[in-house]
XYZ file of C-alpha atoms in Angstrom:
568
model
C -10.999 4.073 49.934
C -8.295 1.383 50.234
C -10.074 -0.738 47.620
C -10.349 2.274 45.296
C -6.660 3.083 45.839
C -5.699 -0.503 45.010
C -7.840 -0.448 41.876
C -6.250 2.836 40.791
C -2.782 1.433 41.451
C -3.577 -1.669 39.386
C -4.962 0.451 36.537
C -1.880 2.686 36.657
C 0.396 -0.359 36.634
C -1.450 -1.909 33.684
C -1.261 1.354 31.755
C 2.464 1.611 32.423
C 2.957 -1.999 31.327
C 0.928 -1.377 28.174
C 2.990 1.718 27.395
C 6.232 -0.169 27.947
C 5.005 -3.081 25.840
C 4.169 -0.626 23.074
C 7.630 0.906 23.301
C 9.312 -2.512 23.323
C 7.231 -3.556 20.330
C 8.282 -0.426 18.443
C 11.918 -1.105 19.223
C 11.601 -4.834 18.479
C 9.936 -4.407 15.085
C 11.634 -1.155 14.239
C 14.386 -1.363 11.613
C 15.937 1.980 12.598
C 19.055 1.925 14.768
C 19.087 4.521 17.541
C 15.495 5.312 16.631
C 15.124 7.966 19.363
C 18.634 9.512 18.924
C 19.480 8.779 22.560
C 22.554 6.584 21.903
C 25.776 8.098 23.241
C 27.683 7.574 19.975
C 24.827 8.673 17.667
C 24.762 5.177 16.185
C 23.423 4.816 12.674
C 22.839 8.455 11.768
C 24.706 9.911 8.790
C 25.419 13.638 9.038
C 26.349 16.016 6.257
C 26.463 19.749 5.611
C 25.973 20.592 9.309
C 23.041 18.202 9.888
C 23.699 16.393 13.193
C 22.320 15.014 16.459
C 21.577 17.747 18.998
C 21.352 17.677 22.794
C 18.615 19.443 24.712
C 15.839 19.043 22.115
C 13.616 15.976 21.950
C 10.112 14.749 21.368
C 8.670 13.340 24.590
C 10.926 12.508 27.544
C 14.237 12.130 25.681
C 17.171 14.523 25.486
C 18.257 14.282 21.835
C 16.953 14.678 18.306
C 18.264 15.010 14.793
C 18.557 18.541 13.428
C 19.382 20.365 10.229
C 20.228 23.737 11.785
C 19.683 27.356 10.829
C 22.041 29.300 8.573
C 21.838 26.367 6.166
C 19.503 25.850 3.200
C 21.141 22.625 2.063
C 21.677 19.757 4.503
C 20.327 16.562 5.969
C 20.477 14.038 8.766
C 19.669 10.461 7.764
C 20.263 6.730 8.049
C 20.666 3.721 5.765
C 18.085 1.027 6.484
C 19.503 -2.400 5.616
C 18.228 -5.937 5.068
C 14.903 -4.961 3.580
C 12.812 -7.590 1.824
C 12.104 -7.302 -1.911
C 8.581 -6.389 -3.068
C 7.606 -5.468 0.470
C 5.735 -2.484 1.852
C 7.149 -0.653 4.869
C 5.712 2.165 6.930
C 7.786 5.055 8.290
C 6.502 7.130 11.192
C 8.450 10.088 12.644
C 7.989 13.090 14.864
C 9.246 16.228 13.138
C 8.936 20.009 13.064
C 10.459 23.259 11.829
C 10.757 26.319 14.052
C 10.052 29.058 11.509
C 6.738 29.945 9.885
C 6.788 29.396 6.137
C 9.742 27.009 6.275
C 9.723 23.489 4.895
C 11.836 20.381 5.365
C 11.448 17.089 3.501
C 11.085 13.622 4.995
C 12.569 11.515 2.197
C 12.994 7.809 1.481
C 15.416 7.275 -1.382
C 17.513 4.623 -3.050
C 21.271 5.228 -3.097
C 24.081 2.740 -3.586
C 26.959 4.420 -1.766
C 26.803 8.183 -1.373
C 23.483 9.827 -0.406
C 24.304 12.941 -2.425
C 25.787 11.342 -5.537
C 23.218 10.167 -8.071
C 25.722 7.734 -9.640
C 24.484 8.302 -13.146
C 20.799 7.787 -12.329
C 18.093 10.440 -12.695
C 17.168 11.808 -9.276
C 13.478 10.997 -9.848
C 14.365 7.298 -10.167
C 15.870 7.327 -6.682
C 12.919 8.836 -4.821
C 10.612 6.251 -3.304
C 8.532 8.702 -1.294
C 8.777 12.252 0.057
C 6.655 14.317 2.437
C 6.848 17.994 3.384
C 7.362 18.901 7.062
C 5.882 22.348 7.747
C 4.503 22.253 11.314
C 6.172 24.466 13.907
C 5.101 22.041 16.649
C 6.081 18.399 16.982
C 3.819 16.477 14.640
C 3.615 12.877 13.498
C 4.413 12.315 9.817
C 3.882 8.913 8.236
C 3.739 7.164 4.866
C 4.233 3.763 3.276
C 6.838 2.888 0.669
C 7.635 -0.225 -1.337
C 11.114 -1.628 -1.915
C 10.519 -2.169 -5.625
C 13.397 0.123 -6.671
C 15.936 -1.533 -4.383
C 15.769 -4.952 -2.810
C 17.858 -4.529 0.314
C 18.389 -0.950 1.527
C 17.036 2.600 1.436
C 18.210 5.922 2.823
C 15.802 7.789 5.108
C 16.521 11.420 5.912
C 15.208 14.802 6.957
C 16.399 17.257 4.318
C 16.553 21.034 4.048
C 17.015 22.331 0.544
C 16.070 25.565 -1.170
C 17.584 27.587 -3.976
C 18.205 31.306 -3.623
C 15.470 31.993 -6.194
C 12.848 30.016 -4.237
C 10.214 32.104 -2.473
C 10.784 30.271 0.827
C 14.592 30.368 0.674
C 15.046 32.745 3.622
C 12.587 30.817 5.797
C 14.255 27.483 5.004
C 17.701 28.899 5.678
C 16.576 30.511 8.953
C 14.784 27.505 10.441
C 15.966 24.557 12.488
C 14.383 21.316 11.221
C 14.059 18.549 13.834
C 13.329 14.829 13.620
C 12.858 12.235 16.392
C 11.327 8.815 17.169
C 11.891 7.338 13.705
C 10.100 4.007 13.274
C 10.167 1.831 10.155
C 8.151 -1.389 10.254
C 7.101 -3.930 7.686
C 3.462 -3.736 6.628
C 1.772 -7.080 6.297
C 0.961 -8.039 2.706
C -2.543 -7.121 1.633
C -4.490 -9.756 -0.243
C -7.216 -9.020 -2.752
C -10.402 -9.074 -0.660
C -12.606 -12.131 -0.982
C -15.814 -10.475 -2.082
C -18.750 -11.693 -4.128
C -17.794 -10.916 -7.702
C -20.174 -11.596 -10.564
C -18.628 -12.438 -13.927
C -19.473 -9.812 -16.570
C -17.276 -10.841 -19.494
C -14.441 -13.252 -20.189
C -12.405 -15.019 -22.818
C -10.840 -18.365 -21.929
C -9.304 -18.654 -25.432
C -10.499 -22.249 -25.827
C -11.645 -21.946 -29.440
C -9.793 -22.508 -32.673
C -9.507 -18.842 -33.673
C -9.617 -15.443 -31.977
C -13.222 -14.496 -31.212
C -13.777 -11.351 -33.288
C -17.067 -10.762 -31.491
C -14.935 -9.976 -28.426
C -11.755 -8.499 -29.921
C -10.463 -6.543 -32.877
C -6.930 -6.517 -34.268
C -4.772 -3.419 -33.881
C -2.588 -3.231 -36.985
C 0.255 -1.241 -38.517
C 2.682 1.083 -36.788
C 1.055 2.474 -33.659
C 3.234 4.191 -31.002
C 6.434 4.719 -29.010
C 8.843 4.359 -31.976
C 8.615 0.611 -31.521
C 10.257 -1.719 -34.012
C 7.314 -4.020 -34.727
C 4.403 -3.825 -37.110
C 1.202 -5.203 -35.621
C -0.406 -7.672 -38.028
C -3.507 -9.875 -38.051
C -1.500 -12.853 -39.306
C -2.253 -16.223 -37.719
C 1.511 -16.607 -37.324
C 1.520 -13.741 -34.817
C -1.949 -13.929 -33.208
C -3.469 -17.369 -32.661
C -5.004 -19.751 -30.124
C -3.114 -22.825 -28.939
C -3.808 -25.266 -26.098
C -6.259 -22.885 -24.430
C -3.936 -19.873 -24.715
C -3.970 -16.730 -26.768
C -0.466 -16.426 -28.207
C 0.958 -13.060 -29.256
C 4.189 -13.856 -31.072
C 6.981 -11.557 -32.275
C 8.841 -12.675 -35.404
C 11.538 -11.201 -37.653
C 10.438 -9.753 -40.988
C 12.153 -10.881 -44.175
C 12.630 -7.214 -45.030
C 12.009 -4.148 -42.833
C 9.049 -1.875 -43.559
C 9.546 1.906 -43.483
C 6.987 4.425 -42.227
C 7.242 8.183 -41.745
C 6.968 9.503 -38.166
C 7.184 13.255 -37.521
C 8.781 13.707 -40.925
C 11.447 11.047 -40.382
C 11.727 7.521 -41.735
C 11.236 4.774 -39.161
C 11.900 1.109 -39.868
C 9.959 -1.823 -38.466
C 11.992 -5.033 -38.418
C 9.492 -7.350 -36.718
C 5.891 -8.548 -36.850
C 3.868 -8.958 -33.668
C 0.321 -9.063 -32.288
C -1.980 -6.587 -30.579
C -5.701 -6.972 -29.862
C -8.269 -4.810 -28.083
C -11.891 -4.958 -26.953
C -12.733 -1.538 -28.460
C -16.256 -1.601 -29.877
C -17.004 -4.972 -28.273
C -16.639 -4.679 -24.497
C -16.142 -1.725 -22.155
C -14.993 -1.982 -18.546
C -15.902 0.452 -15.763
C -15.174 -0.448 -12.131
C -14.566 -4.051 -11.191
C -11.844 -6.674 -11.194
C -10.007 -6.950 -14.517
C -7.630 -9.871 -14.531
C -5.519 -12.101 -16.742
C -3.411 -15.184 -16.214
C -0.372 -15.170 -18.458
C 3.188 -16.293 -19.083
C 5.385 -13.406 -20.218
C 8.352 -13.421 -22.545
C 11.956 -12.689 -21.660
C 14.851 -11.424 -23.775
C 16.156 -7.863 -23.818
C 13.988 -5.428 -25.757
C 10.631 -7.247 -25.609
C 7.672 -5.481 -24.007
C 4.452 -7.403 -23.163
C 1.526 -5.366 -21.841
C -2.044 -5.640 -20.512
C -3.771 -2.249 -20.268
C -6.803 -0.045 -20.909
C -7.674 3.218 -22.621
C -10.729 5.411 -22.091
C -13.457 4.347 -24.525
C -13.936 7.927 -25.730
C -10.378 7.737 -27.083
C -9.720 9.168 -30.490
C -6.477 9.306 -32.450
C -5.669 12.496 -34.336
C -9.305 12.955 -35.266
C -9.554 9.544 -36.871
C -12.583 8.582 -34.813
C -14.426 11.846 -35.013
C -15.262 13.650 -31.803
C -13.640 12.203 -28.675
C -10.603 12.733 -26.449
C -6.991 12.010 -27.301
C -4.345 10.564 -25.014
C -3.701 11.324 -22.172
C -7.050 13.023 -21.589
C -8.849 9.747 -22.321
C -6.913 8.080 -19.465
C -4.755 4.945 -19.483
C -4.470 2.150 -16.911
C -1.418 -0.079 -17.290
C -2.454 -3.239 -15.473
C 0.774 -4.993 -16.452
C 3.764 -3.709 -18.382
C 6.976 -5.713 -18.367
C 9.619 -4.176 -20.645
C 12.746 -6.327 -20.501
C 15.617 -3.984 -19.722
C 18.095 -6.112 -17.782
C 21.337 -7.018 -19.609
C 20.730 -10.741 -19.008
C 17.254 -10.466 -20.539
C 15.522 -12.021 -17.535
C 12.084 -10.548 -16.882
C 11.265 -10.169 -13.170
C 9.424 -6.836 -12.950
C 5.822 -5.848 -13.649
C 4.854 -2.169 -13.658
C 1.571 -0.550 -12.575
C 0.865 2.945 -13.922
C -1.956 5.343 -14.664
C -1.586 8.154 -17.217
C -4.074 11.010 -17.259
C -4.665 14.705 -17.726
C -5.529 16.971 -14.832
C -5.821 20.753 -14.786
C -4.686 20.775 -18.406
C -1.402 18.941 -17.841
C -0.186 15.370 -18.268
C 0.307 13.420 -15.043
C 1.029 9.858 -14.021
C 1.527 7.731 -10.933
C 2.465 4.123 -10.380
C 4.632 1.471 -8.803
C 6.317 -1.802 -9.598
C 6.560 -5.355 -8.333
C 9.759 -7.378 -8.509
C 9.406 -11.139 -8.498
C 12.133 -13.546 -7.395
C 11.930 -15.623 -10.578
C 11.680 -15.103 -14.324
C 8.101 -14.172 -15.259
C 8.557 -16.176 -18.454
C 9.019 -19.412 -16.494
C 5.409 -19.832 -15.410
C 1.887 -18.391 -15.513
C 0.974 -15.633 -13.051
C -2.110 -13.549 -12.339
C -2.045 -9.810 -13.122
C -5.028 -7.675 -12.260
C -6.638 -4.554 -10.859
C -9.542 -3.995 -8.507
C -11.118 -0.706 -9.595
C -13.631 1.345 -7.613
C -14.605 5.026 -7.889
C -12.186 5.744 -5.034
C -9.075 3.719 -5.911
C -7.340 1.228 -8.170
C -5.473 -1.649 -6.537
C -2.922 -3.622 -8.555
C -2.247 -7.222 -7.594
C 0.146 -9.971 -8.601
C -0.932 -13.533 -7.765
C -3.579 -12.070 -5.415
C -1.152 -9.865 -3.451
C -1.875 -6.135 -3.684
C 1.370 -4.265 -4.346
C 0.246 -0.766 -5.342
C -2.801 1.438 -4.783
C -3.686 4.732 -6.482
C -6.230 7.210 -5.139
C -8.402 8.188 -8.138
C -11.312 9.737 -6.270
C -10.702 13.151 -7.863
C -9.372 12.000 -11.253
C -12.137 12.243 -13.841
C -10.245 10.124 -16.398
C -10.972 7.001 -14.347
C -14.646 7.612 -13.676
C -15.706 6.567 -17.186
C -15.558 3.448 -19.376
C -12.329 1.993 -20.761
C -11.524 -0.829 -23.175
C -8.928 -3.599 -22.781
C -5.713 -4.045 -24.771
C -3.126 -6.860 -25.028
C 0.065 -6.498 -27.044
C 3.667 -7.628 -27.406
C 5.911 -4.739 -28.473
C 9.531 -4.985 -29.608
C 11.916 -2.175 -28.732
C 10.748 1.400 -28.482
C 11.131 4.289 -26.092
C 11.090 2.263 -22.875
C 13.103 -0.973 -23.306
C 15.323 0.530 -26.012
C 16.181 -0.830 -29.410
C 18.778 -3.441 -28.486
C 16.863 -6.637 -29.228
C 17.948 -10.149 -28.231
C 17.028 -11.843 -31.489
C 18.150 -15.219 -30.112
C 14.776 -15.220 -28.276
C 12.812 -14.979 -31.532
C 10.137 -16.022 -32.025
C 9.131 -14.514 -28.680
C 5.807 -15.618 -27.177
C 3.439 -13.873 -24.770
C 0.847 -16.464 -23.730
C -2.473 -15.463 -22.132
C -4.571 -18.178 -20.475
C -7.635 -16.014 -19.827
C -8.964 -12.481 -19.413
C -11.913 -11.870 -17.076
C -13.988 -8.883 -16.006
C -16.181 -9.160 -12.895
C -17.918 -6.793 -10.476
C -19.327 -6.630 -6.991
C -22.856 -5.297 -6.613
C -21.408 -1.974 -5.442
C -19.103 -1.693 -8.459
C -21.957 -2.553 -10.812
C -24.207 0.062 -9.219
C -21.506 2.714 -9.629
C -21.014 1.779 -13.296
C -24.765 1.695 -13.938
C -25.051 5.210 -12.506
C -22.546 6.485 -15.064
C -24.301 4.841 -17.996
C -27.704 6.088 -16.834
C -26.461 9.682 -17.000
C -24.432 9.350 -20.215
C -25.859 10.246 -23.664
C -28.152 7.543 -25.037
C -27.800 6.704 -28.741
C -30.589 4.784 -30.484
C -31.344 3.526 -33.978
C -27.865 2.065 -34.569
C -27.820 -1.183 -36.536
C -25.461 -3.322 -38.580
C -25.456 -2.451 -42.273
C -24.798 -4.713 -45.262
C -24.210 -3.254 -48.731
C -23.155 -4.512 -52.127
C -19.690 -3.801 -53.380
C -19.461 -0.331 -54.913
C -22.400 1.202 -53.021
C -21.692 4.940 -52.568
C -21.678 6.392 -49.042
C -23.385 9.749 -48.408
C -20.748 12.492 -48.563
C -20.624 15.820 -46.724
C -20.455 17.619 -50.064
C -24.031 16.603 -50.813
C -23.377 13.691 -53.138
C -26.027 10.999 -52.920
C -25.390 7.660 -51.277
C -26.019 5.506 -48.224
C -26.696 7.593 -45.101
C -24.949 5.944 -42.131
C -26.886 8.233 -39.741
C -30.335 7.391 -41.093
C -32.648 6.765 -38.124
C -29.887 7.383 -35.554
C -30.478 9.869 -32.755
C -29.186 10.707 -29.280
C -30.475 12.430 -26.142
C -28.870 13.485 -22.872
C -30.060 12.407 -19.419
C -32.765 15.070 -19.507
C -34.061 14.053 -22.929
C -32.421 16.927 -24.778
C -31.589 16.005 -28.374
C -27.870 15.749 -29.160
C -25.877 15.705 -32.356
C -24.537 12.286 -33.351
C -21.344 11.790 -35.338
C -20.249 8.619 -37.096
C -16.721 7.569 -37.965
C -15.078 4.331 -39.010
C -12.275 2.089 -37.852
C -10.111 1.848 -39.860
C -10.526 5.528 -40.629
C -10.154 5.139 -44.390
C -12.100 2.572 -46.399
C -14.118 2.271 -49.586
C -17.014 0.066 -50.552
C -15.122 -1.280 -53.526
C -13.340 -3.613 -51.090
C -15.209 -6.612 -49.711
C -14.984 -6.899 -45.899
C -16.098 -5.410 -42.595
C -15.604 -1.939 -41.136
C -16.494 -0.810 -37.601
C -18.935 2.092 -37.377
C -18.382 4.287 -34.286
C -21.309 6.522 -33.271
C -20.473 9.316 -30.796
C -22.531 11.917 -28.922
C -21.484 14.378 -26.217
C -23.681 16.237 -23.746
C -23.283 19.816 -22.526
C -21.213 18.709 -19.518
C -18.654 16.950 -21.727
C -19.778 13.369 -21.063
C -19.469 11.096 -24.074
C -21.666 8.239 -25.179
C -20.652 5.731 -27.822
C -22.141 2.733 -29.548
C -20.965 0.595 -32.424
C -22.130 -1.297 -35.507
C -20.616 -3.194 -38.438
C -20.662 -2.148 -42.085
C -20.255 -5.236 -44.264
C -19.451 -4.962 -47.972
C -20.399 -8.078 -49.951
C -19.852 -9.069 -53.574
C -22.830 -11.044 -54.923
C -23.217 -11.016 -58.710
C -26.798 -10.841 -60.020
C -26.911 -14.507 -61.045
C -25.905 -15.542 -57.535
C -28.647 -13.331 -56.083
C -31.241 -14.989 -58.403
C -29.936 -18.456 -57.602
C -30.299 -17.774 -53.904
C -33.852 -16.455 -54.376
C -34.827 -19.586 -56.345
C -33.387 -21.831 -53.625
C -35.362 -19.915 -51.000
C -38.592 -20.324 -52.989
C -38.055 -24.075 -53.408
C -37.880 -24.405 -49.630
C -41.361 -22.946 -49.251
C -44.569 -25.041 -49.309
C -46.450 -24.336 -52.564
C -49.699 -23.934 -50.593
C -48.245 -21.089 -48.570
C -47.942 -18.526 -51.346
C -49.339 -17.473 -54.734
């Protein structure tokens, strides 16, 4: 019995020591002053609109807690957290509760400069790092992570009660006491991109003399966002140099005017935009580039994707328009700072859910100008999540497990915009010509990512009989009105996963063309099954101009190459 008693005493002592060590660790690593509200002078806690520290209520063995009391539908108790590191993830953990059924308080982490309730000219949404509803009537742990991307040194953490008189829960919010205790904020160690076995699927190292048009196509003209550039396929604006793809923005001699929504819009610059549409899709995997960005106010380099079923105002036949097609912004870096120094890369997804447009994303702030050196920008995409990384450090993760827009193929885009709705139209022309230099773009997959992608393709509509077509200049194309001509759908058919025959449509990119012009046009074949899943495949229509005498000359040369004994 004595031995058992000693063992029990030792176990009890070890457990007590472990508990104390855990508490010391929380206090040592915790950035919150007076984290358990037990300080005599209520150190650290800001109080406003009757929010305060209360005696006689506590989580655990303490005697105090923070409270936003009853008879108030608008108040808070909170604390500034100082000396935070830039581009760093922190985790907040609290104990909180409300004492009225149907009531709600908000655990909020926000960015304020001086006064927690003055927005200082900024939209409120730009100050919210993270919020979480507190609805339990018993003490419950609430926790989330936030990143300091919107402010590099301090945030304001608070428990807030707020409801308007027209809100359905106004009376419950006003009636309740909202409590908070044991507030812990600790730095989360940086997460590195996992070292897994990735197999290269597709890449461009840009080591040739010209852009590889078997991998990319040019995006040309005015495209979006009321930007001030016209995308061109000029070798002055899109070219390869020293192993880099260079997208260059230059000033036009004279602006070009286009009509947008019935209003004239001028484009003052030329720039470059390329995409893998029709050449390479991506679905799950690691999509990465190494690049040196441009600086100068008003410039906007980007690396992103769109769903491959994308269509624009019916120009590509049946498909889905933005945002239903889905968009993944792997890197966007609009230069907004007055000094024109570019230190921020943005990660965003745009999509449609339940019939409405939605987005989510984060940002990464670097300590130096992103135009000074090459850096890696990428995503690791699985059916469950997309992780964004900068130089191999993951800085944002989005849960996409229930977002259909990101469970289907996308294509890759690279562009350098000038002005527009995000950076604004004040352009630092002293930086012209502005260069966005891309060292490489790669797409690779683990075996698990490949299997998930293969499963999608196996169940998507299958289109067969598609082939490249070459015609002589002036050849008529079969028209819907019954006029005779070349049938672009001849021999083409599609079936769903069960073998059911589907209708196939064909459209072209660019959307308008005629066979009186020598050149190439992309043919886009599209089929959709009964569940709304799209399948697409592509071909090239080439218009050539060979006069009859040249055709005969070529035939004679071919005959001369043959052995006379081989034919009659």
